[in-house]
């Protein structure tokens, strides 16, 4: 358990955040296509080499989440990405869920699968150098209708079970809960639904005897839906976010690393800044940082376009975004 | 449609339960007081005039089962017909290997095929057996003349079913001996494929064990949830789910304790079925009989077992379930028939059929008669029919103990039996 705590604490080191680079091949398909990049194992490998090989990355990034394919890949010198990252002091982690399925008995709501093979996966990845895992349940607010209680309970149960299994194998489970940004709901609605979800998840974690000091939380920020008429300002976002988390995330969790979930790079940074600014005024027990995917990579990807001559510039962009988010997460009293 | 609320969150241990003006305990769902015990499904969050209102919406659980509802109900009813029960032949390759080894037969695909062919071509089997549970390999096999096993079974009047779980896994957070049942990943697709192949019902076996520390609440809930989710999933693909929450005989607890645990387990199972919208009329239950632990000092009679079992079932199994098909656990062939018979001779309120879903307790004599030899096939089939007939009569309360032959002289109970 001490080992788990050490890993979790390291992941939320003050002034650093987590890089989510575990996009499955299908997800990269559309992004690559838009930029005229072919989508195959080699291009994906090259892209991840671009990211992980960035000089100085470890100043701002404490850990990186990898997809299973990437976990087995090597850089152009033949070194495993896992080793490349570890040597830099960036903990490698692995996404272990097997994606979504439609939950029977609901109208198009999803549940996340993957428990059947989880034990074997954990044992295997732990041996290969993984230090933590990720599992993603997603919830949708449609027409101001909350996710159903069965969808919330079912996904929360899966999370509890997933976390218990991972800890048994010495891996820190990231506890992710994503209330999707799609929709036109208000920020109050988001707060209410996120609280429902978080309550159920943490209840489930306790039932499964998960050691909360050995997990890292990855919730959504409390925001208005993407197509909402009015966008709340950053300080409102900060206030709602902290209020909701204070109500539902136990103090023993060492850190909260927000997901970006569809925000632009700029929004994600601004919101994180506002949250940490607000956090200095209120009392909250966990470190607040980022676990971003798109919000770190969007510009970088645009700049790269798959061309080797663009790698240096792309890396600059990437490092820059890591740096500003790392500063935004620096929760030090002024 | 009545709109109702409750919190989806477990209120046990909540010290701050607000009371309404009548002094009744209320629950609060996102700030709106509601009566306890009501089921909410979804909530419409409405921000008008700057204030968030909560308006409850109707259920979300319907849809999907409608497609097969009628045939599910018909199949379940048919399996639970008076005088009939289920033959469980879903032993995994490893398990059937043990059985074959006990009669000196090698565990090859050919031998497994030959054995199952013996069973499925047994003329007259359908008078006593309404359904047969198969293992995946068997569902896709043929008899030596090329006729599929599915067709063989149909020819003798037996509905084919399929085991769909992927076995037990240690339960993290539970006590050491506790397990949960795996198999939900990809279950939808598999169920659809099995339906296409000809299966019309499914089976999923969750296991619990009684000891001073177990079963833990976590274990009961995990297993109940898995069962309910499996049941709903396969119903959407046209398969009648047999819901099997087995409480093992291992232990020295008395019959009262078994009853107490079993009541709680069944209550939790059916609560989860409610949450998942399982169509009860299109489902079956496969419980253990309420018996004391194998090492319990206090002896009980067949009638005690019958009464405790009926009491447990009446308290906890909804009437809509057409059939309760008991598992044989560690009982011998004759024991299993006698206990079932005594149960059916007692006057009871419960309307479901109390019948059998026996594996070992139907096959022991048959296996011993066969010994892997072609010339013994007819004798082996006779042995199978004898026990099938015994259990058929037992379902009607008409079995005369000892009136059907058996080669199974001792019980088949093994401590800590691992499937």
PDB file of N, CA, C and O in Angstrom, chain A residues 103-107 109-111 139 147-157 200, chain B residues 8 39-42 60-61 225 228-229 271-277:
ATOM      1  N   UNK A 103     -25.666  -0.303 -22.581  1.00  0.00           N
ATOM      2  CA  UNK A 103     -26.160  -0.965 -21.378  1.00  0.00           C
ATOM      3  C   UNK A 103     -27.581  -1.449 -21.615  1.00  0.00           C
ATOM      4  O   UNK A 103     -28.459  -0.647 -21.903  1.00  0.00           O
ATOM      5  N   UNK A 104     -27.805  -2.772 -21.487  1.00  0.00           N
ATOM      6  CA  UNK A 104     -29.148  -3.282 -21.736  1.00  0.00           C
ATOM      7  C   UNK A 104     -30.136  -2.653 -20.772  1.00  0.00           C
ATOM      8  O   UNK A 104     -29.841  -2.508 -19.590  1.00  0.00           O
ATOM      9  N   UNK A 105     -31.272  -2.280 -21.275  1.00  0.00           N
ATOM     10  CA  UNK A 105     -32.276  -1.689 -20.413  1.00  0.00           C
ATOM     11  C   UNK A 105     -32.221  -0.174 -20.419  1.00  0.00           C
ATOM     12  O   UNK A 105     -32.988   0.469 -19.738  1.00  0.00           O
ATOM     13  N   UNK A 106     -31.286   0.415 -21.162  1.00  0.00           N
ATOM     14  CA  UNK A 106     -31.253   1.873 -21.243  1.00  0.00           C
ATOM     15  C   UNK A 106     -31.349   2.284 -22.709  1.00  0.00           C
ATOM     16  O   UNK A 106     -31.146   1.479 -23.595  1.00  0.00           O
ATOM     17  N   UNK A 107     -31.657   3.563 -22.888  1.00  0.00           N
ATOM     18  CA  UNK A 107     -31.717   4.077 -24.250  1.00  0.00           C
ATOM     19  C   UNK A 107     -30.355   4.644 -24.623  1.00  0.00           C
ATOM     20  O   UNK A 107     -30.050   5.776 -24.322  1.00  0.00           O
ATOM     21  N   UNK A 109     -27.436   4.368 -23.431  1.00  0.00           N
ATOM     22  CA  UNK A 109     -26.404   4.727 -22.462  1.00  0.00           C
ATOM     23  C   UNK A 109     -25.344   3.641 -22.478  1.00  0.00           C
ATOM     24  O   UNK A 109     -25.619   2.487 -22.827  1.00  0.00           O
ATOM     25  N   UNK A 110     -24.140   4.011 -22.070  1.00  0.00           N
ATOM     26  CA  UNK A 110     -23.054   3.037 -22.192  1.00  0.00           C
ATOM     27  C   UNK A 110     -22.557   2.564 -20.838  1.00  0.00           C
ATOM     28  O   UNK A 110     -22.741   3.218 -19.822  1.00  0.00           O
ATOM     29  N   UNK A 111     -21.919   1.408 -20.882  1.00  0.00           N
ATOM     30  CA  UNK A 111     -21.137   0.977 -19.753  1.00  0.00           C
ATOM     31  C   UNK A 111     -19.784   0.525 -20.291  1.00  0.00           C
ATOM     32  O   UNK A 111     -19.665   0.186 -21.476  1.00  0.00           O
ATOM     33  N   UNK A 139     -20.683   9.550 -19.191  1.00  0.00           N
ATOM     34  CA  UNK A 139     -22.085   9.825 -18.915  1.00  0.00           C
ATOM     35  C   UNK A 139     -22.551  10.998 -19.746  1.00  0.00           C
ATOM     36  O   UNK A 139     -21.820  11.952 -19.947  1.00  0.00           O
ATOM     37  N   UNK A 147     -28.236  11.170 -16.645  1.00  0.00           N
ATOM     38  CA  UNK A 147     -28.024   9.745 -16.901  1.00  0.00           C
ATOM     39  C   UNK A 147     -28.892   8.946 -15.924  1.00  0.00           C
ATOM     40  O   UNK A 147     -29.165   9.414 -14.827  1.00  0.00           O
ATOM     41  N   UNK A 148     -29.314   7.758 -16.328  1.00  0.00           N
ATOM     42  CA  UNK A 148     -30.204   6.994 -15.467  1.00  0.00           C
ATOM     43  C   UNK A 148     -29.435   6.425 -14.283  1.00  0.00           C
ATOM     44  O   UNK A 148     -28.227   6.238 -14.343  1.00  0.00           O
ATOM     45  N   UNK A 149     -30.166   6.149 -13.204  1.00  0.00           N
ATOM     46  CA  UNK A 149     -29.486   5.636 -12.012  1.00  0.00           C
ATOM     47  C   UNK A 149     -28.841   4.289 -12.291  1.00  0.00           C
ATOM     48  O   UNK A 149     -27.807   3.966 -11.731  1.00  0.00           O
ATOM     49  N   UNK A 150     -29.430   3.504 -13.180  1.00  0.00           N
ATOM     50  CA  UNK A 150     -28.821   2.202 -13.464  1.00  0.00           C
ATOM     51  C   UNK A 150     -27.497   2.376 -14.191  1.00  0.00           C
ATOM     52  O   UNK A 150     -26.521   1.659 -13.930  1.00  0.00           O
ATOM     53  N   UNK A 151     -27.425   3.360 -15.077  1.00  0.00           N
ATOM     54  CA  UNK A 151     -26.175   3.590 -15.796  1.00  0.00           C
ATOM     55  C   UNK A 151     -25.096   4.070 -14.828  1.00  0.00           C
ATOM     56  O   UNK A 151     -23.949   3.616 -14.876  1.00  0.00           O
ATOM     57  N   UNK A 152     -25.486   4.941 -13.935  1.00  0.00           N
ATOM     58  CA  UNK A 152     -24.504   5.464 -12.978  1.00  0.00           C
ATOM     59  C   UNK A 152     -24.041   4.358 -12.044  1.00  0.00           C
ATOM     60  O   UNK A 152     -22.852   4.168 -11.807  1.00  0.00           O
ATOM     61  N   UNK A 153     -25.003   3.598 -11.522  1.00  0.00           N
ATOM     62  CA  UNK A 153     -24.639   2.534 -10.569  1.00  0.00           C
ATOM     63  C   UNK A 153     -23.783   1.464 -11.220  1.00  0.00           C
ATOM     64  O   UNK A 153     -22.802   1.000 -10.645  1.00  0.00           O
ATOM     65  N   UNK A 154     -24.197   1.064 -12.414  1.00  0.00           N
ATOM     66  CA  UNK A 154     -23.460  -0.004 -13.093  1.00  0.00           C
ATOM     67  C   UNK A 154     -22.022   0.417 -13.360  1.00  0.00           C
ATOM     68  O   UNK A 154     -21.080  -0.314 -13.062  1.00  0.00           O
ATOM     69  N   UNK A 155     -21.854   1.611 -13.926  1.00  0.00           N
ATOM     70  CA  UNK A 155     -20.494   2.075 -14.209  1.00  0.00           C
ATOM     71  C   UNK A 155     -19.686   2.245 -12.927  1.00  0.00           C
ATOM     72  O   UNK A 155     -18.513   1.908 -12.875  1.00  0.00           O
ATOM     73  N   UNK A 156     -20.343   2.744 -11.888  1.00  0.00           N
ATOM     74  CA  UNK A 156     -19.638   2.926 -10.609  1.00  0.00           C
ATOM     75  C   UNK A 156     -19.178   1.581 -10.049  1.00  0.00           C
ATOM     76  O   UNK A 156     -18.075   1.455  -9.523  1.00  0.00           O
ATOM     77  N   UNK A 157     -20.022   0.560 -10.173  1.00  0.00           N
ATOM     78  CA  UNK A 157     -19.638  -0.779  -9.717  1.00  0.00           C
ATOM     79  C   UNK A 157     -18.409  -1.269 -10.445  1.00  0.00           C
ATOM     80  O   UNK A 157     -17.495  -1.817  -9.854  1.00  0.00           O
ATOM     81  N   UNK A 200     -21.647   8.146  -6.279  1.00  0.00           N
ATOM     82  CA  UNK A 200     -21.819   6.720  -6.532  1.00  0.00           C
ATOM     83  C   UNK A 200     -20.473   6.027  -6.714  1.00  0.00           C
ATOM     84  O   UNK A 200     -20.243   4.937  -6.196  1.00  0.00           O
TER      85      UNK A 200
ATOM     86  N   UNK B   8     -30.488   7.083  -5.740  1.00  0.00           N
ATOM     87  CA  UNK B   8     -29.875   5.828  -6.151  1.00  0.00           C
ATOM     88  C   UNK B   8     -28.783   5.436  -5.176  1.00  0.00           C
ATOM     89  O   UNK B   8     -28.172   4.418  -5.280  1.00  0.00           O
ATOM     90  N   UNK B  39     -38.848   4.127  -6.713  1.00  0.00           N
ATOM     91  CA  UNK B  39     -37.756   3.951  -7.662  1.00  0.00           C
ATOM     92  C   UNK B  39     -37.672   5.099  -8.647  1.00  0.00           C
ATOM     93  O   UNK B  39     -38.592   5.353  -9.391  1.00  0.00           O
ATOM     94  N   UNK B  40     -36.554   5.769  -8.660  1.00  0.00           N
ATOM     95  CA  UNK B  40     -36.429   6.772  -9.707  1.00  0.00           C
ATOM     96  C   UNK B  40     -35.572   6.209 -10.792  1.00  0.00           C
ATOM     97  O   UNK B  40     -34.713   5.386 -10.546  1.00  0.00           O
ATOM     98  N   UNK B  41     -35.828   6.656 -11.951  1.00  0.00           N
ATOM     99  CA  UNK B  41     -34.968   6.207 -12.992  1.00  0.00           C
ATOM    100  C   UNK B  41     -34.145   7.320 -13.610  1.00  0.00           C
ATOM    101  O   UNK B  41     -32.942   7.213 -13.720  1.00  0.00           O
ATOM    102  N   UNK B  42     -34.803   8.333 -13.993  1.00  0.00           N
ATOM    103  CA  UNK B  42     -34.049   9.454 -14.538  1.00  0.00           C
ATOM    104  C   UNK B  42     -34.618  10.731 -13.952  1.00  0.00           C
ATOM    105  O   UNK B  42     -35.699  10.742 -13.423  1.00  0.00           O
ATOM    106  N   UNK B  60     -36.511   4.043 -17.689  1.00  0.00           N
ATOM    107  CA  UNK B  60     -35.627   3.934 -18.845  1.00  0.00           C
ATOM    108  C   UNK B  60     -35.313   2.489 -19.129  1.00  0.00           C
ATOM    109  O   UNK B  60     -34.531   2.163 -19.987  1.00  0.00           O
ATOM    110  N   UNK B  61     -35.935   1.608 -18.346  1.00  0.00           N
ATOM    111  CA  UNK B  61     -35.490   0.226 -18.439  1.00  0.00           C
ATOM    112  C   UNK B  61     -36.160  -0.559 -19.558  1.00  0.00           C
ATOM    113  O   UNK B  61     -35.686  -1.566 -20.004  1.00  0.00           O
ATOM    114  N   UNK B 225     -25.578  -8.602  -8.917  1.00  0.00           N
ATOM    115  CA  UNK B 225     -25.561  -7.653 -10.024  1.00  0.00           C
ATOM    116  C   UNK B 225     -25.133  -8.324 -11.316  1.00  0.00           C
ATOM    117  O   UNK B 225     -25.699  -8.074 -12.373  1.00  0.00           O
ATOM    118  N   UNK B 228     -28.072 -10.329 -12.607  1.00  0.00           N
ATOM    119  CA  UNK B 228     -29.151  -9.525 -13.168  1.00  0.00           C
ATOM    120  C   UNK B 228     -28.762  -8.940 -14.522  1.00  0.00           C
ATOM    121  O   UNK B 228     -29.562  -8.897 -15.459  1.00  0.00           O
ATOM    122  N   UNK B 229     -27.521  -8.496 -14.621  1.00  0.00           N
ATOM    123  CA  UNK B 229     -27.080  -7.904 -15.878  1.00  0.00           C
ATOM    124  C   UNK B 229     -26.994  -8.962 -16.965  1.00  0.00           C
ATOM    125  O   UNK B 229     -27.388  -8.741 -18.106  1.00  0.00           O
ATOM    126  N   UNK B 271     -33.897  -7.978  -6.408  1.00  0.00           N
ATOM    127  CA  UNK B 271     -33.845  -6.507  -6.398  1.00  0.00           C
ATOM    128  C   UNK B 271     -33.049  -6.018  -7.595  1.00  0.00           C
ATOM    129  O   UNK B 271     -33.430  -5.089  -8.302  1.00  0.00           O
ATOM    130  N   UNK B 272     -31.916  -6.657  -7.850  1.00  0.00           N
ATOM    131  CA  UNK B 272     -31.086  -6.284  -8.995  1.00  0.00           C
ATOM    132  C   UNK B 272     -31.810  -6.575 -10.308  1.00  0.00           C
ATOM    133  O   UNK B 272     -31.674  -5.827 -11.277  1.00  0.00           O
ATOM    134  N   UNK B 273     -32.576  -7.661 -10.341  1.00  0.00           N
ATOM    135  CA  UNK B 273     -33.342  -7.964 -11.552  1.00  0.00           C
ATOM    136  C   UNK B 273     -34.340  -6.850 -11.809  1.00  0.00           C
ATOM    137  O   UNK B 273     -34.568  -6.453 -12.958  1.00  0.00           O
ATOM    138  N   UNK B 274     -34.923  -6.323 -10.741  1.00  0.00           N
ATOM    139  CA  UNK B 274     -35.841  -5.204 -10.873  1.00  0.00           C
ATOM    140  C   UNK B 274     -35.122  -3.995 -11.454  1.00  0.00           C
ATOM    141  O   UNK B 274     -35.594  -3.380 -12.416  1.00  0.00           O
ATOM    142  N   UNK B 275     -33.957  -3.677 -10.901  1.00  0.00           N
ATOM    143  CA  UNK B 275     -33.209  -2.518 -11.398  1.00  0.00           C
ATOM    144  C   UNK B 275     -32.835  -2.659 -12.863  1.00  0.00           C
ATOM    145  O   UNK B 275     -32.707  -1.671 -13.566  1.00  0.00           O
ATOM    146  N   UNK B 276     -32.619  -3.874 -13.301  1.00  0.00           N
ATOM    147  CA  UNK B 276     -32.192  -4.093 -14.673  1.00  0.00           C
ATOM    148  C   UNK B 276     -33.347  -4.422 -15.615  1.00  0.00           C
ATOM    149  O   UNK B 276     -33.128  -4.689 -16.782  1.00  0.00           O
ATOM    150  N   UNK B 277     -34.567  -4.419 -15.109  1.00  0.00           N
ATOM    151  CA  UNK B 277     -35.709  -4.667 -15.975  1.00  0.00           C
ATOM    152  C   UNK B 277     -35.761  -6.077 -16.524  1.00  0.00           C
ATOM    153  O   UNK B 277     -36.158  -6.291 -17.669  1.00  0.00           O
TER     154      UNK B 277
END
